[in-house]
Amino acid sequence: MTKTRKIFHLLLFISLFWLLLPGWAIASGTATVTGTKLNIRQFPSTTAKILGQVKKGDKLPV
């Protein structure tokens, strides 16, 4: 295997590792709502349909 090919494979491995890293950093457990009242929406937009609300102190799974 040539030196250029080894470097290419190393860079490819590092790139793939870097892309997958955020998936490993996902938190688990619960989060506590600190806002007074928050809307749960169909998708992330202020114009999206409101599906529900959570209040200060509510605990939600992450």
CSV table of N, CA and C in Angstrom, one decimal:
chain,number,residue,atom,x,y,z
A,1,MET,N,0.9,-1.2,0.0
A,1,MET,CA,0.0,0.0,0.0
A,1,MET,C,0.9,1.2,0.0
A,2,THR,N,0.6,2.2,-0.9
A,2,THR,CA,1.4,3.4,-1.0
A,2,THR,C,1.2,4.3,0.2
A,3,LYS,N,2.1,5.2,0.4
A,3,LYS,CA,2.0,6.2,1.5
A,3,LYS,C,0.8,7.1,1.3
A,4,THR,N,0.5,7.5,0.1
A,4,THR,CA,-0.6,8.3,-0.2
A,4,THR,C,-1.9,7.6,0.1
A,5,ARG,N,-2.0,6.3,-0.2
A,5,ARG,CA,-3.2,5.5,0.1
A,5,ARG,C,-3.4,5.4,1.6
A,6,LYS,N,-2.3,5.2,2.3
A,6,LYS,CA,-2.4,5.0,3.8
A,6,LYS,C,-3.0,6.3,4.4
A,7,ILE,N,-2.4,7.5,3.9
A,7,ILE,CA,-2.9,8.8,4.4
A,7,ILE,C,-4.4,9.0,4.1
A,8,PHE,N,-4.8,8.6,2.8
A,8,PHE,CA,-6.2,8.7,2.4
A,8,PHE,C,-7.1,7.9,3.4
A,9,HIS,N,-6.7,6.7,3.7
A,9,HIS,CA,-7.5,5.8,4.6
A,9,HIS,C,-7.5,6.4,6.0
A,10,LEU,N,-6.4,6.9,6.4
A,10,LEU,CA,-6.4,7.5,7.8
A,10,LEU,C,-7.3,8.7,7.8
A,11,LEU,N,-7.3,9.6,6.8
A,11,LEU,CA,-8.2,10.8,6.8
A,11,LEU,C,-9.6,10.3,6.7
A,12,LEU,N,-9.9,9.3,5.9
A,12,LEU,CA,-11.3,8.8,5.8
A,12,LEU,C,-11.8,8.3,7.1
A,13,PHE,N,-11.0,7.5,7.8
A,13,PHE,CA,-11.4,7.0,9.1
A,13,PHE,C,-11.6,8.1,10.1
A,14,ILE,N,-10.7,9.1,10.1
A,14,ILE,CA,-10.9,10.3,11.1
A,14,ILE,C,-12.2,11.0,10.7
A,15,SER,N,-12.4,11.2,9.4
A,15,SER,CA,-13.7,12.0,9.0
A,15,SER,C,-14.9,11.2,9.5
A,16,LEU,N,-14.9,9.9,9.2
A,16,LEU,CA,-16.1,9.1,9.6
A,16,LEU,C,-16.3,9.1,11.2
A,17,PHE,N,-15.2,9.0,11.9
A,17,PHE,CA,-15.2,9.0,13.3
A,17,PHE,C,-15.8,10.4,13.8
A,18,TRP,N,-15.3,11.5,13.2
A,18,TRP,CA,-15.8,12.8,13.6
A,18,TRP,C,-17.3,13.0,13.3
A,19,LEU,N,-17.8,12.5,12.2
A,19,LEU,CA,-19.2,12.6,11.9
A,19,LEU,C,-20.1,11.8,12.8
A,20,LEU,N,-19.6,10.7,13.3
A,20,LEU,CA,-20.4,9.8,14.2
A,20,LEU,C,-20.3,10.3,15.7
A,21,LEU,N,-19.3,11.1,16.0
A,21,LEU,CA,-19.1,11.5,17.4
A,21,LEU,C,-20.3,12.1,18.0
A,22,PRO,N,-21.0,13.1,17.4
A,22,PRO,CA,-22.1,13.7,18.0
A,22,PRO,C,-23.2,12.7,18.5
A,23,GLY,N,-23.4,11.6,17.7
A,23,GLY,CA,-24.4,10.6,18.1
A,23,GLY,C,-24.0,9.9,19.4
A,24,TRP,N,-22.8,9.9,19.8
A,24,TRP,CA,-22.4,9.3,21.0
A,24,TRP,C,-22.5,10.2,22.2
A,25,ALA,N,-22.7,11.5,21.9
A,25,ALA,CA,-22.7,12.5,23.0
A,25,ALA,C,-24.1,12.8,23.4
A,26,ILE,N,-25.1,12.1,22.9
A,26,ILE,CA,-26.5,12.3,23.3
A,26,ILE,C,-26.7,12.0,24.7
A,27,ALA,N,-27.3,13.0,25.4
A,27,ALA,CA,-27.6,12.8,26.8
A,27,ALA,C,-28.7,11.9,27.1
A,28,SER,N,-28.7,11.3,28.2
A,28,SER,CA,-29.8,10.4,28.6
A,28,SER,C,-30.2,10.8,30.0
A,29,GLY,N,-31.4,10.5,30.4
A,29,GLY,CA,-31.9,10.8,31.7
A,29,GLY,C,-33.1,11.8,31.6
A,30,THR,N,-33.2,12.8,32.5
A,30,THR,CA,-34.3,13.7,32.5
A,30,THR,C,-33.8,15.1,32.5
A,31,ALA,N,-34.7,16.0,32.0
A,31,ALA,CA,-34.4,17.4,32.0
A,31,ALA,C,-35.6,18.1,32.7
A,32,THR,N,-35.3,19.2,33.4
A,32,THR,CA,-36.3,19.9,34.1
A,32,THR,C,-36.6,21.2,33.4
A,33,VAL,N,-37.9,21.5,33.2
A,33,VAL,CA,-38.3,22.7,32.5
A,33,VAL,C,-38.1,23.9,33.4
A,34,THR,N,-37.4,24.9,32.9
A,34,THR,CA,-37.1,26.1,33.7
A,34,THR,C,-37.9,27.3,33.3
A,35,GLY,N,-38.5,27.2,32.1
A,35,GLY,CA,-39.4,28.3,31.6
A,35,GLY,C,-40.7,28.3,32.3
A,36,THR,N,-41.5,29.3,32.3
A,36,THR,CA,-42.8,29.4,32.9
A,36,THR,C,-43.8,28.4,32.2
A,37,LYS,N,-43.8,28.5,30.8
A,37,LYS,CA,-44.7,27.6,30.1
A,37,LYS,C,-44.1,27.5,28.7
A,38,LEU,N,-43.9,26.2,28.2
A,38,LEU,CA,-43.3,26.0,26.9
A,38,LEU,C,-44.2,25.2,26.0
A,39,ASN,N,-44.3,25.6,24.8
A,39,ASN,CA,-45.1,24.9,23.8
A,39,ASN,C,-44.3,23.7,23.2
A,40,ILE,N,-45.0,22.6,23.0
A,40,ILE,CA,-44.4,21.4,22.3
A,40,ILE,C,-45.1,21.5,20.9
A,41,ARG,N,-44.2,21.7,19.9
A,41,ARG,CA,-44.8,21.9,18.5
A,41,ARG,C,-44.5,20.7,17.6
A,42,GLN,N,-45.3,20.7,16.5
A,42,GLN,CA,-45.2,19.6,15.6
A,42,GLN,C,-43.8,19.5,14.9
A,43,PHE,N,-43.2,20.6,14.7
A,43,PHE,CA,-41.9,20.7,14.2
A,43,PHE,C,-41.3,22.0,14.6
A,44,PRO,N,-39.9,22.2,14.6
A,44,PRO,CA,-39.3,23.4,15.1
A,44,PRO,C,-39.6,24.7,14.4
A,45,SER,N,-40.7,25.3,14.6
A,45,SER,CA,-41.1,26.6,14.0
A,45,SER,C,-42.2,27.2,14.8
A,46,THR,N,-42.1,28.5,14.9
A,46,THR,CA,-43.2,29.2,15.7
A,46,THR,C,-44.5,29.1,15.0
A,47,THR,N,-44.5,28.8,13.7
A,47,THR,CA,-45.8,28.7,13.0
A,47,THR,C,-46.4,27.2,13.0
A,48,ALA,N,-45.6,26.3,13.6
A,48,ALA,CA,-46.1,24.9,13.6
A,48,ALA,C,-47.2,24.7,14.6
A,49,LYS,N,-48.0,23.7,14.4
A,49,LYS,CA,-49.1,23.4,15.3
A,49,LYS,C,-48.6,23.0,16.7
A,50,ILE,N,-49.3,23.6,17.7
A,50,ILE,CA,-48.9,23.3,19.1
A,50,ILE,C,-49.6,22.0,19.4
A,51,LEU,N,-48.7,21.0,19.9
A,51,LEU,CA,-49.2,19.7,20.3
A,51,LEU,C,-49.5,19.6,21.8
A,52,GLY,N,-48.9,20.4,22.5
A,52,GLY,CA,-49.1,20.4,24.0
A,52,GLY,C,-48.2,21.5,24.6
A,53,GLN,N,-48.2,21.5,26.0
A,53,GLN,CA,-47.5,22.5,26.7
A,53,GLN,C,-46.9,21.8,27.9
A,54,VAL,N,-45.7,22.3,28.4
A,54,VAL,CA,-45.1,21.9,29.6
A,54,VAL,C,-44.9,23.1,30.5
A,55,LYS,N,-44.9,22.9,31.8
A,55,LYS,CA,-44.8,24.0,32.7
A,55,LYS,C,-43.5,23.9,33.5
A,56,LYS,N,-43.2,25.0,34.2
A,56,LYS,CA,-42.0,25.1,35.0
A,56,LYS,C,-42.0,24.0,36.0
A,57,GLY,N,-40.8,23.3,36.1
A,57,GLY,CA,-40.7,22.2,37.1
A,57,GLY,C,-41.0,20.8,36.5
A,58,ASP,N,-41.7,20.7,35.3
A,58,ASP,CA,-42.0,19.4,34.7
A,58,ASP,C,-40.7,18.7,34.4
A,59,LYS,N,-40.6,17.4,34.5
A,59,LYS,CA,-39.4,16.7,34.2
A,59,LYS,C,-39.8,15.8,32.9
A,60,LEU,N,-38.8,15.9,32.0
A,60,LEU,CA,-39.1,15.2,30.7
A,60,LEU,C,-37.9,14.3,30.4
A,61,PRO,N,-38.2,13.2,29.8
A,61,PRO,CA,-37.1,12.3,29.4
A,61,PRO,C,-36.2,12.9,28.2
A,62,VAL,N,-34.9,12.6,28.3
A,62,VAL,CA,-34.0,13.1,27.2
A,62,VAL,C,-33.5,11.9,26.5
